[in-house]
Amino acid sequence: MSEADVFAEISGALITRTGHHYYEDKERLLRERLRQRVEALKLPSLAAYAQVLKGERGHDAETEWRQLEDLITIGETYFFRYADHFEALRESILPGLIARHAGDKQLRIWSIGCANGAEAYSIAIVIRELLGDAFDSWRISITGGDISEGALAKAREAKYGAWALRTLSDAQKSIYFDRLDPRTWVLKRAYKFVRFERQNILDLLSPAPPLSWTGFDLILCRNVLIYFSADKAVALTRALKARLNEGGALLLGHAEATLELDPALALPLKTEFEQAREPLPTQPWMPAPLPDAPWPQPIAPALTGVASSPLQAASLEEVRAAADAGDYERAHQLSRALIAREPLLAEAHYYDALISLVADGQDEAEAALRRALYLNRGFALAHHRLALVLLSRARNAEAKRALQVAIELARHMPADAPMPEGDGVTAGVFADAVARQLEHLSSAA
Ligand SMILES: C[S@@+](CC[C@H](N)C(=O)[O-])C[C@H]1O[C@@H](n2cnc3c(N)ncnc32)[C@H](O)[C@@H]1O
């Protein structure tokens, strides 16, 4: 068998096991992951690795599949992801469920594709706050399920870096977490009432799905179905809905929300996303390049000559994955390597800024955001992030201008189009949320 055939065989088997259609056009990413496993097991070739996956060469096939699945899953997540979802959960969904269950005093909640547990724990925090003193008299069951054993181990540990806590203020961090060291927070015991277990969501479509996967009042399955083919994603959405109690709620990720409506709408998911990434035409009201934009300038010259393959192959996905795993040093290295290779990629500068912020590098972050905006003046998320940096430095007038630009850019897009680098949030939701922020800032002035 040729190397290409072996690769096709492994990739096909992987897609069947995980449902991750996603890897059909992410060959380079998958090749890199396979290379890591071949190296880790000190094997001579990919063909030898294929034998390992079949239980040959003295290895247990299931153990190796799980290792590989851990490597290929993308666990990007953070606490209180999607402010609009958490506003709805706090203001209406959970109070409604609590009222509905005032008699039996029990709630069953499922976070499937829970990654490092941030989503399930965010729900635990909100429920505990909503129930207050009554909490002890309720039976609250929250289950976090994920295919990745590595993600589940992190979830059980409940230790997080600044990247996973990026939406929390310092005050909130100290209410919900204890600080272990300057870079690590651990969730307080009071919010740790979540059970984690390995689950493959595809089992919902098997002839005999696990018996316990039913009778939920709330299911969160956010940013998981994006990796599946549209027909599988639609079938899974239906199956999830069938697992809800009467009056229960299913929350999907922003980019997946159309699946709830009509399968026909779900099909162009990816195309819609890609279209939305097209730079917006320049508008007269967009700000001119900022006078102090520190561009062009050589970036990370030390890295331009780096030939080692992982860095050279750095992609935005890998930058995000490293940051998500709490490995900020590597995330920074990867973002710098990506910038060295593609200096005109505004998104790379944007992520570079986000990573700098984790280490309190406000100056660096501001410069990186200005570079991103120099390259793409229509980058609403970068304007918004710049506004937050400026606010934290008490430069409110500049921050307000940046917020205004972010709102106008979003209003210029169709309300239901996803914002580029906006984690699936639509332009309408983003514009409204930023407008509320601006209003708040103006009224506080
Ligand atoms: C991008 S994260 C989403 C985390 C969280 N739900 C959120 O929205 O912030 C996707 C998670 O889905 C998990 N996942 C992928 N395929 C899965 C499958 N077939 N069954 C269960 N979990 C899966 C991945 O391991 C990863 O942790």
Short mmCIF file of C-alpha atoms and ligand atoms in Angstrom, two decimals:
data_model
loop_
_atom_site.label_atom_id
_atom_site.label_comp_id
_atom_site.label_asym_id
_atom_site.label_seq_id
_atom_site.Cartn_x
_atom_site.Cartn_y
_atom_site.Cartn_z
CA MET A 1 0.00 0.00 0.00
CA SER A 2 1.34 3.47 -0.82
CA GLU A 3 1.74 6.09 1.92
CA ALA A 4 -1.22 7.99 0.42
CA ASP A 5 -3.39 4.87 0.67
CA VAL A 6 -2.38 4.29 4.29
CA PHE A 7 -3.20 7.91 5.10
CA ALA A 8 -6.59 7.61 3.37
CA GLU A 9 -7.34 4.41 5.29
CA ILE A 10 -6.52 5.96 8.69
CA SER A 11 -8.37 9.16 7.90
CA GLY A 12 -11.47 7.21 6.77
CA ALA A 13 -11.47 5.06 9.92
CA LEU A 14 -11.03 8.14 12.09
CA ILE A 15 -13.96 9.92 10.45
CA THR A 16 -16.12 6.82 10.97
CA ARG A 17 -15.20 6.59 14.66
CA THR A 18 -15.52 10.26 15.57
CA GLY A 19 -17.92 11.54 12.93
CA HIS A 20 -15.33 14.27 12.25
CA HIS A 21 -16.04 15.02 8.64
CA TYR A 22 -14.01 18.15 9.40
CA TYR A 23 -10.76 16.28 8.70
CA GLU A 24 -11.73 15.59 5.12
CA ASP A 25 -10.28 18.95 4.13
CA LYS A 26 -7.80 19.40 6.99
CA GLU A 27 -5.26 16.95 5.67
CA ARG A 28 -2.21 18.90 6.81
CA LEU A 29 -3.44 19.12 10.37
CA LEU A 30 -4.20 15.43 10.49
CA ARG A 31 -0.84 14.52 8.96
CA GLU A 32 0.91 16.55 11.64
CA ARG A 33 -1.00 14.75 14.41
CA LEU A 34 -0.21 11.34 12.90
CA ARG A 35 3.45 12.30 12.66
CA GLN A 36 3.40 13.07 16.40
CA ARG A 37 2.02 9.61 17.19
CA VAL A 38 4.49 7.84 14.87
CA GLU A 39 7.31 9.70 16.62
CA ALA A 40 5.95 9.10 20.12
CA LEU A 41 5.75 5.35 19.49
CA LYS A 42 9.14 5.37 17.71
CA LEU A 43 7.67 3.67 14.66
CA PRO A 44 9.42 3.51 11.30
CA SER A 45 6.43 4.58 9.17
CA LEU A 46 2.79 5.52 8.92
CA ALA A 47 2.08 1.98 7.71
CA ALA A 48 3.46 0.66 11.01
CA TYR A 49 1.17 3.09 12.83
CA ALA A 50 -1.81 1.78 10.85
CA GLN A 51 -0.89 -1.70 12.18
CA VAL A 52 -0.87 -0.34 15.75
CA LEU A 53 -4.38 1.04 15.18
CA LYS A 54 -5.42 -2.49 14.22
CA GLY A 55 -4.05 -3.93 17.46
CA GLU A 56 -0.91 -5.34 15.87
CA ARG A 57 2.74 -4.82 16.93
CA GLY A 58 1.84 -5.57 20.56
CA HIS A 59 -0.41 -2.55 21.05
CA ASP A 60 -3.99 -2.30 22.22
CA ALA A 61 -5.94 -0.73 19.36
CA GLU A 62 -8.59 1.00 21.51
CA THR A 63 -5.96 2.67 23.70
CA GLU A 64 -4.16 4.02 20.65
CA TRP A 65 -7.37 5.23 18.99
CA ARG A 66 -8.17 7.19 22.15
CA GLN A 67 -4.69 8.73 22.15
CA LEU A 68 -5.17 9.80 18.56
CA GLU A 69 -8.67 11.13 19.26
CA ASP A 70 -7.26 13.20 22.10
CA LEU A 71 -4.78 14.74 19.71
CA ILE A 72 -7.23 15.55 16.96
CA THR A 73 -10.07 16.97 19.04
CA ILE A 74 -10.17 20.70 19.43
CA GLY A 75 -11.04 21.68 22.94
CA GLU A 76 -11.38 25.42 22.49
CA THR A 77 -13.68 26.66 25.25
CA TYR A 78 -13.87 29.14 28.10
CA PHE A 79 -16.06 30.09 31.04
CA PHE A 80 -19.37 31.76 30.21
CA ARG A 81 -18.77 31.38 26.48
CA TYR A 82 -21.42 33.34 24.57
CA ALA A 83 -22.66 36.09 26.86
CA ASP A 84 -26.09 35.98 25.20
CA HIS A 85 -26.56 32.29 26.08
CA PHE A 86 -25.60 32.90 29.69
CA GLU A 87 -27.85 35.94 29.90
CA ALA A 88 -30.75 33.78 28.66
CA LEU A 89 -29.80 30.92 31.01
CA ARG A 90 -29.61 33.21 34.03
CA GLU A 91 -32.63 35.36 33.22
CA SER A 92 -35.13 32.92 31.77
CA ILE A 93 -34.13 29.33 30.93
CA LEU A 94 -32.88 28.19 34.35
CA PRO A 95 -35.43 30.21 36.41
CA GLY A 96 -38.14 28.63 34.19
CA LEU A 97 -36.79 25.12 34.81
CA ILE A 98 -36.43 25.78 38.53
CA ALA A 99 -40.07 26.93 38.70
CA ARG A 100 -41.18 23.89 36.70
CA HIS A 101 -39.37 21.55 39.09
CA ALA A 102 -40.37 23.31 42.30
CA GLY A 103 -42.23 20.09 43.25
CA ASP A 104 -39.63 17.35 42.67
CA LYS A 105 -36.65 19.68 43.19
CA GLN A 106 -34.41 17.99 40.65
CA LEU A 107 -32.73 19.00 37.42
CA ARG A 108 -30.80 16.92 34.93
CA ILE A 109 -28.29 18.75 32.76
CA TRP A 110 -25.96 17.45 30.05
CA SER A 111 -22.97 19.25 28.57
CA ILE A 112 -21.92 17.05 25.67
CA GLY A 113 -18.61 17.97 24.07
CA CYS A 114 -17.70 19.61 27.38
CA ALA A 115 -13.95 19.88 26.67
CA ASN A 116 -12.12 21.04 29.83
CA GLY A 117 -15.39 21.46 31.71
CA ALA A 118 -15.65 25.26 31.54
CA GLU A 119 -19.16 25.06 30.07
CA ALA A 120 -20.53 22.57 32.63
CA TYR A 121 -18.94 24.46 35.53
CA SER A 122 -20.31 27.78 34.26
CA ILE A 123 -23.79 26.23 34.47
CA ALA A 124 -23.00 24.92 37.96
CA ILE A 125 -22.03 28.44 39.05
CA VAL A 126 -25.23 29.99 37.68
CA ILE A 127 -27.45 27.30 39.24
CA ARG A 128 -25.81 27.61 42.62
CA GLU A 129 -26.26 31.38 42.50
CA LEU A 130 -29.89 31.14 41.38
CA LEU A 131 -30.86 28.60 44.04
CA GLY A 132 -28.98 30.38 46.84
CA ASP A 133 -29.75 28.84 50.24
CA ALA A 134 -32.20 26.39 48.67
CA PHE A 135 -29.35 24.69 46.75
CA ASP A 136 -28.81 21.96 49.34
CA SER A 137 -32.43 20.82 49.14
CA TRP A 138 -32.21 20.23 45.34
CA ARG A 139 -30.79 17.28 43.45
CA ILE A 140 -28.85 18.80 40.62
CA SER A 141 -27.20 16.39 38.22
CA ILE A 142 -24.77 17.88 35.73
CA THR A 143 -22.91 15.49 33.43
CA GLY A 144 -20.07 16.58 31.20
CA GLY A 145 -19.28 14.18 28.36
CA ASP A 146 -16.45 14.27 25.86
CA ILE A 147 -14.67 11.88 23.53
CA SER A 148 -11.28 13.18 24.68
CA GLU A 149 -9.90 11.52 27.82
CA GLY A 150 -7.28 14.27 28.09
CA ALA A 151 -9.98 16.96 28.14
CA LEU A 152 -11.92 15.03 30.79
CA ALA A 153 -8.85 14.71 33.00
CA LYS A 154 -8.45 18.48 32.85
CA ALA A 155 -12.14 18.96 33.58
CA ARG A 156 -11.93 16.80 36.72
CA GLU A 157 -8.90 18.76 37.88
CA ALA A 158 -10.75 22.06 37.38
CA LYS A 159 -7.57 24.11 37.11
CA TYR A 160 -7.61 26.92 34.58
CA GLY A 161 -5.34 29.54 33.11
CA ALA A 162 -6.25 33.09 32.17
CA TRP A 163 -7.20 31.98 28.64
CA ALA A 164 -10.17 29.93 29.89
CA LEU A 165 -11.18 32.74 32.27
CA ARG A 166 -10.88 35.52 29.73
CA THR A 167 -14.48 36.71 30.06
CA LEU A 168 -14.30 37.04 33.85
CA SER A 169 -13.41 40.19 35.75
CA ASP A 170 -10.84 39.94 38.54
CA ALA A 171 -13.66 40.18 41.07
CA GLN A 172 -15.53 37.24 39.50
CA LYS A 173 -12.34 35.20 39.34
CA SER A 174 -11.84 35.56 43.06
CA ILE A 175 -15.47 34.66 43.82
CA TYR A 176 -15.41 31.39 41.87
CA PHE A 177 -11.75 30.38 42.01
CA ASP A 178 -8.79 30.09 44.32
CA ARG A 179 -5.53 31.29 42.86
CA LEU A 180 -2.92 28.55 42.93
CA ASP A 181 -0.10 30.53 41.39
CA PRO A 182 0.17 33.63 39.18
CA ARG A 183 -1.03 31.66 36.13
CA THR A 184 -3.45 29.11 37.57
CA TRP A 185 -6.84 29.27 39.20
CA VAL A 186 -8.71 26.30 40.64
CA LEU A 187 -12.49 26.22 40.84
CA LYS A 188 -13.90 26.38 44.36
CA ARG A 189 -15.40 23.18 45.75
CA ALA A 190 -18.86 24.71 45.94
CA TYR A 191 -19.11 24.64 42.12
CA LYS A 192 -17.52 21.26 41.49
CA PHE A 193 -20.72 19.21 41.52
CA VAL A 194 -20.28 18.01 37.93
CA ARG A 195 -19.65 14.40 36.88
CA PHE A 196 -17.45 13.82 33.84
CA GLU A 197 -17.41 10.73 31.66
CA ARG A 198 -16.13 9.64 28.28
CA GLN A 199 -18.92 9.75 25.75
CA ASN A 200 -19.03 9.64 21.99
CA ILE A 201 -22.00 11.66 20.83
CA LEU A 202 -22.21 9.44 17.75
CA ASP A 203 -23.55 6.70 20.04
CA LEU A 204 -26.82 8.66 20.06
CA LEU A 205 -27.32 7.38 16.52
CA SER A 206 -26.38 3.78 17.32
CA PRO A 207 -29.09 1.12 17.62
CA ALA A 208 -28.59 0.96 21.39
CA PRO A 209 -27.57 4.35 22.81
CA PRO A 210 -26.63 4.39 26.52
CA LEU A 211 -29.76 4.13 28.66
CA SER A 212 -28.83 7.05 30.91
CA TRP A 213 -28.81 9.51 28.00
CA THR A 214 -32.36 10.64 28.48
CA GLY A 215 -34.66 12.77 30.61
CA PHE A 216 -32.63 15.98 30.49
CA ASP A 217 -34.00 19.40 31.34
CA LEU A 218 -31.14 21.19 29.67
CA ILE A 219 -28.65 20.01 27.06
CA LEU A 220 -25.69 22.06 25.89
CA CYS A 221 -24.09 20.78 22.73
CA ARG A 222 -22.19 23.80 21.57
CA ASN A 223 -19.42 23.88 18.99
CA VAL A 224 -19.37 20.12 18.60
CA LEU A 225 -21.65 19.55 15.62
CA ILE A 226 -19.54 21.87 13.48
CA TYR A 227 -17.09 18.98 13.05
CA PHE A 228 -19.75 16.66 11.62
CA SER A 229 -21.19 16.42 8.15
CA ALA A 230 -24.45 18.36 7.80
CA ASP A 231 -26.67 15.27 7.65
CA LYS A 232 -25.06 13.76 10.78
CA ALA A 233 -25.33 17.10 12.58
CA VAL A 234 -29.02 17.34 11.76
CA ALA A 235 -29.65 13.72 12.86
CA LEU A 236 -27.76 14.38 16.12
CA THR A 237 -29.74 17.56 16.77
CA ARG A 238 -32.98 15.61 16.39
CA ALA A 239 -31.70 12.84 18.65
CA LEU A 240 -30.64 15.37 21.29
CA LYS A 241 -34.06 17.02 21.24
CA ALA A 242 -35.66 13.61 21.76
CA ARG A 243 -33.63 13.25 24.98
CA LEU A 244 -35.21 16.33 26.56
CA ASN A 245 -37.94 16.31 29.20
CA GLU A 246 -41.05 18.30 28.40
CA GLY A 247 -40.23 21.99 28.73
CA GLY A 248 -36.51 21.24 28.45
CA ALA A 249 -34.03 23.31 26.42
CA LEU A 250 -31.29 22.48 23.92
CA LEU A 251 -28.51 25.03 23.36
CA LEU A 252 -26.35 24.70 20.27
CA GLY A 253 -23.35 26.87 19.32
CA HIS A 254 -24.03 30.06 17.41
CA ALA A 255 -22.77 28.59 14.15
CA GLU A 256 -24.92 25.51 14.66
CA ALA A 257 -28.17 27.24 15.55
CA THR A 258 -29.63 26.92 12.05
CA LEU A 259 -29.66 23.14 12.54
CA GLU A 260 -32.61 23.57 14.85
CA LEU A 261 -34.69 25.07 12.09
CA ASP A 262 -34.35 23.25 8.85
CA PRO A 263 -31.79 20.83 7.50
CA ALA A 264 -31.74 22.70 4.23
CA LEU A 265 -30.45 25.76 6.05
CA ALA A 266 -27.76 23.77 7.76
CA LEU A 267 -26.00 22.63 4.64
CA PRO A 268 -24.12 25.77 3.71
CA LEU A 269 -22.83 26.28 7.27
CA LYS A 270 -19.23 26.24 6.29
CA THR A 271 -19.67 28.26 3.12
CA GLU A 272 -21.53 30.93 5.03
CA PHE A 273 -18.67 31.11 7.48
CA GLU A 274 -16.10 31.38 4.77
CA GLN A 275 -18.07 34.06 2.96
CA ALA A 276 -18.28 36.06 6.14
CA ARG A 277 -14.50 36.02 6.36
CA GLU A 278 -14.18 38.07 3.17
CA PRO A 279 -12.86 41.50 4.17
CA LEU A 280 -15.58 44.13 4.16
CA PRO A 281 -15.34 46.87 1.57
CA THR A 282 -13.74 49.98 3.00
CA GLN A 283 -16.34 52.47 4.15
CA PRO A 284 -15.86 56.23 4.39
CA TRP A 285 -16.55 56.15 8.11
CA MET A 286 -13.86 53.60 8.81
CA PRO A 287 -10.88 55.10 10.57
CA ALA A 288 -7.76 55.77 8.59
CA PRO A 289 -4.77 53.63 9.54
CA LEU A 290 -3.71 54.75 12.95
CA PRO A 291 -0.79 57.17 12.79
CA ASP A 292 1.23 55.30 15.36
CA ALA A 293 0.63 51.91 13.80
CA PRO A 294 3.96 50.19 14.33
CA TRP A 295 3.91 48.60 10.89
CA PRO A 296 5.76 47.56 8.86
CA GLN A 297 8.42 46.22 11.13
CA PRO A 298 10.21 42.91 11.32
CA ILE A 299 8.37 40.52 13.55
CA ALA A 300 10.14 37.88 15.56
CA PRO A 301 13.17 37.88 13.29
CA ALA A 302 14.65 35.10 15.38
CA LEU A 303 11.90 32.82 14.19
CA THR A 304 11.91 33.60 10.50
CA GLY A 305 14.62 31.06 9.87
CA VAL A 306 13.06 28.33 11.98
CA ALA A 307 12.79 25.23 9.90
CA SER A 308 11.38 22.79 12.44
CA SER A 309 8.16 21.50 10.99
CA PRO A 310 5.64 22.06 13.83
CA LEU A 311 6.42 25.75 13.99
CA GLN A 312 6.67 26.14 10.28
CA ALA A 313 3.32 24.45 9.91
CA ALA A 314 1.70 26.70 12.54
CA SER A 315 -1.88 27.53 11.76
CA LEU A 316 -4.52 29.63 13.52
CA GLU A 317 -6.12 26.40 14.76
CA GLU A 318 -2.88 25.31 16.36
CA VAL A 319 -2.33 28.70 17.97
CA ARG A 320 -5.80 28.50 19.48
CA ALA A 321 -5.34 24.87 20.54
CA ALA A 322 -2.06 25.61 22.32
CA ALA A 323 -3.56 28.62 24.10
CA ASP A 324 -6.56 26.57 25.05
CA ALA A 325 -4.37 23.88 26.53
CA GLY A 326 -2.83 26.60 28.74
CA ASP A 327 0.49 26.39 26.92
CA TYR A 328 0.85 30.12 26.32
CA GLU A 329 4.53 29.96 25.59
CA ARG A 330 3.95 27.55 22.75
CA ALA A 331 0.87 29.50 21.62
CA HIS A 332 3.01 32.63 21.45
CA GLN A 333 5.78 30.82 19.60
CA LEU A 334 3.27 29.46 17.14
CA SER A 335 1.58 32.82 16.59
CA ARG A 336 4.98 34.47 16.02
CA ALA A 337 5.97 31.71 13.60
CA LEU A 338 2.68 32.12 11.77
CA ILE A 339 3.23 35.88 11.56
CA ALA A 340 6.76 35.35 10.28
CA ARG A 341 5.36 33.12 7.55
CA GLU A 342 2.22 35.13 6.80
CA PRO A 343 2.88 38.66 8.01
CA LEU A 344 -0.21 40.03 6.30
CA LEU A 345 -2.61 37.69 8.07
CA ALA A 346 -4.59 40.05 10.29
CA GLU A 347 -6.04 37.15 12.31
CA ALA A 348 -2.54 36.01 13.32
CA HIS A 349 -1.83 39.44 14.84
CA TYR A 350 -5.22 39.34 16.54
CA TYR A 351 -4.48 36.02 18.26
CA ASP A 352 -1.00 37.23 19.08
CA ALA A 353 -2.69 40.10 20.93
CA LEU A 354 -5.06 37.79 22.80
CA ILE A 355 -2.16 35.66 23.94
CA SER A 356 -0.18 38.71 25.06
CA LEU A 357 -3.18 39.78 27.13
CA VAL A 358 -3.12 36.51 29.05
CA ALA A 359 0.32 37.48 30.32
CA ASP A 360 -0.81 41.05 31.02
CA GLY A 361 1.21 42.30 28.06
CA GLN A 362 -1.03 45.28 27.40
CA ASP A 363 1.52 47.24 25.35
CA GLU A 364 2.30 44.26 23.17
CA ALA A 365 -1.39 43.46 22.78
CA GLU A 366 -2.27 47.01 21.78
CA ALA A 367 0.51 47.06 19.18
CA ALA A 368 -0.56 43.68 17.78
CA LEU A 369 -4.20 44.79 17.56
CA ARG A 370 -3.18 47.95 15.73
CA ARG A 371 -1.22 45.81 13.30
CA ALA A 372 -4.28 43.60 12.76
CA LEU A 373 -6.37 46.71 12.10
CA TYR A 374 -3.78 48.21 9.80
CA LEU A 375 -4.05 45.04 7.73
CA ASN A 376 -7.84 44.83 7.91
CA ARG A 377 -9.69 47.95 8.95
CA GLY A 378 -12.94 46.02 8.77
CA PHE A 379 -11.91 43.60 11.56
CA ALA A 380 -14.70 44.29 14.05
CA LEU A 381 -13.49 41.87 16.72
CA ALA A 382 -10.07 43.54 16.73
CA HIS A 383 -11.69 46.99 17.16
CA HIS A 384 -13.71 45.56 20.01
CA ARG A 385 -10.72 43.96 21.69
CA LEU A 386 -8.71 47.15 21.26
CA ALA A 387 -11.54 49.01 23.01
CA LEU A 388 -11.27 46.62 25.97
CA VAL A 389 -7.51 47.12 26.17
CA LEU A 390 -7.96 50.91 26.02
CA LEU A 391 -10.64 50.76 28.70
CA SER A 392 -8.38 48.83 31.02
CA ARG A 393 -5.85 51.65 30.54
CA ALA A 394 -8.47 54.33 31.29
CA ARG A 395 -8.34 55.71 27.74
CA ASN A 396 -12.13 55.87 27.58
CA ALA A 397 -12.57 58.33 24.72
CA GLU A 398 -10.45 56.18 22.38
CA ALA A 399 -12.20 53.06 23.65
CA LYS A 400 -15.60 54.54 22.83
CA ARG A 401 -14.50 55.31 19.29
CA ALA A 402 -13.28 51.75 18.83
CA LEU A 403 -16.58 50.38 20.16
CA GLN A 404 -18.50 52.62 17.75
CA VAL A 405 -16.48 51.33 14.82
CA ALA A 406 -17.05 47.71 15.91
CA ILE A 407 -20.81 48.33 16.08
CA GLU A 408 -20.94 50.03 12.69
CA LEU A 409 -18.96 47.25 11.04
CA ALA A 410 -21.31 44.64 12.49
CA ARG A 411 -24.41 46.62 11.51
CA HIS A 412 -23.03 46.73 7.99
CA MET A 413 -23.27 42.92 7.80
CA PRO A 414 -26.44 40.83 7.50
CA ALA A 415 -27.72 40.40 11.07
CA ASP A 416 -27.52 36.60 10.89
CA ALA A 417 -24.02 36.42 9.37
CA PRO A 418 -21.35 35.07 11.73
CA MET A 419 -18.71 37.62 12.76
CA PRO A 420 -15.23 36.76 11.47
CA GLU A 421 -13.22 35.32 14.39
CA GLY A 422 -16.35 35.88 16.49
CA ASP A 423 -16.69 32.31 17.67
CA GLY A 424 -19.93 31.91 15.73
CA VAL A 425 -21.64 34.98 17.18
CA THR A 426 -23.85 36.65 14.58
CA ALA A 427 -23.43 40.27 13.52
CA GLY A 428 -26.82 41.20 15.02
CA VAL A 429 -26.06 39.71 18.44
CA PHE A 430 -22.55 41.18 18.43
CA ALA A 431 -23.72 44.68 17.47
CA ASP A 432 -26.41 44.67 20.18
CA ALA A 433 -24.00 43.41 22.84
CA VAL A 434 -21.32 46.00 21.97
CA ALA A 435 -23.97 48.74 21.80
CA ARG A 436 -25.02 47.82 25.37
CA GLN A 437 -21.38 48.03 26.42
CA LEU A 438 -21.04 51.47 24.84
CA GLU A 439 -24.26 52.66 26.48
CA HIS A 440 -23.03 51.42 29.83
CA LEU A 441 -19.72 53.21 29.34
CA SER A 442 -21.42 56.46 28.29
CA SER A 443 -23.83 56.40 31.22
CA ALA A 444 -20.97 55.68 33.64
CA ALA A 445 -18.99 58.66 32.34
C1 LIG B 1 -14.74 23.21 20.53
S1 LIG B 1 -15.02 22.16 21.91
C2 LIG B 1 -16.53 22.82 22.54
C3 LIG B 1 -16.52 22.97 24.02
C4 LIG B 1 -17.76 23.60 24.62
N1 LIG B 1 -18.94 22.83 24.31
C5 LIG B 1 -17.91 25.02 24.13
O1 LIG B 1 -18.76 25.30 23.28
O2 LIG B 1 -17.19 25.90 24.60
C6 LIG B 1 -15.55 20.66 21.11
C7 LIG B 1 -15.46 19.44 22.03
O3 LIG B 1 -16.21 18.40 21.43
C8 LIG B 1 -15.54 17.18 21.69
N2 LIG B 1 -15.97 16.17 20.72
C9 LIG B 1 -15.63 16.08 19.43
N3 LIG B 1 -16.20 15.00 18.86
C10 LIG B 1 -16.92 14.39 19.82
C11 LIG B 1 -17.71 13.23 19.84
N4 LIG B 1 -17.85 12.46 18.74
N5 LIG B 1 -18.32 12.89 21.01
C12 LIG B 1 -18.13 13.65 22.13
N6 LIG B 1 -17.37 14.75 22.16
C13 LIG B 1 -16.78 15.13 21.02
C14 LIG B 1 -14.08 17.55 21.55
O4 LIG B 1 -13.23 16.62 22.18
C15 LIG B 1 -14.04 18.94 22.18
O5 LIG B 1 -13.67 18.87 23.54
#
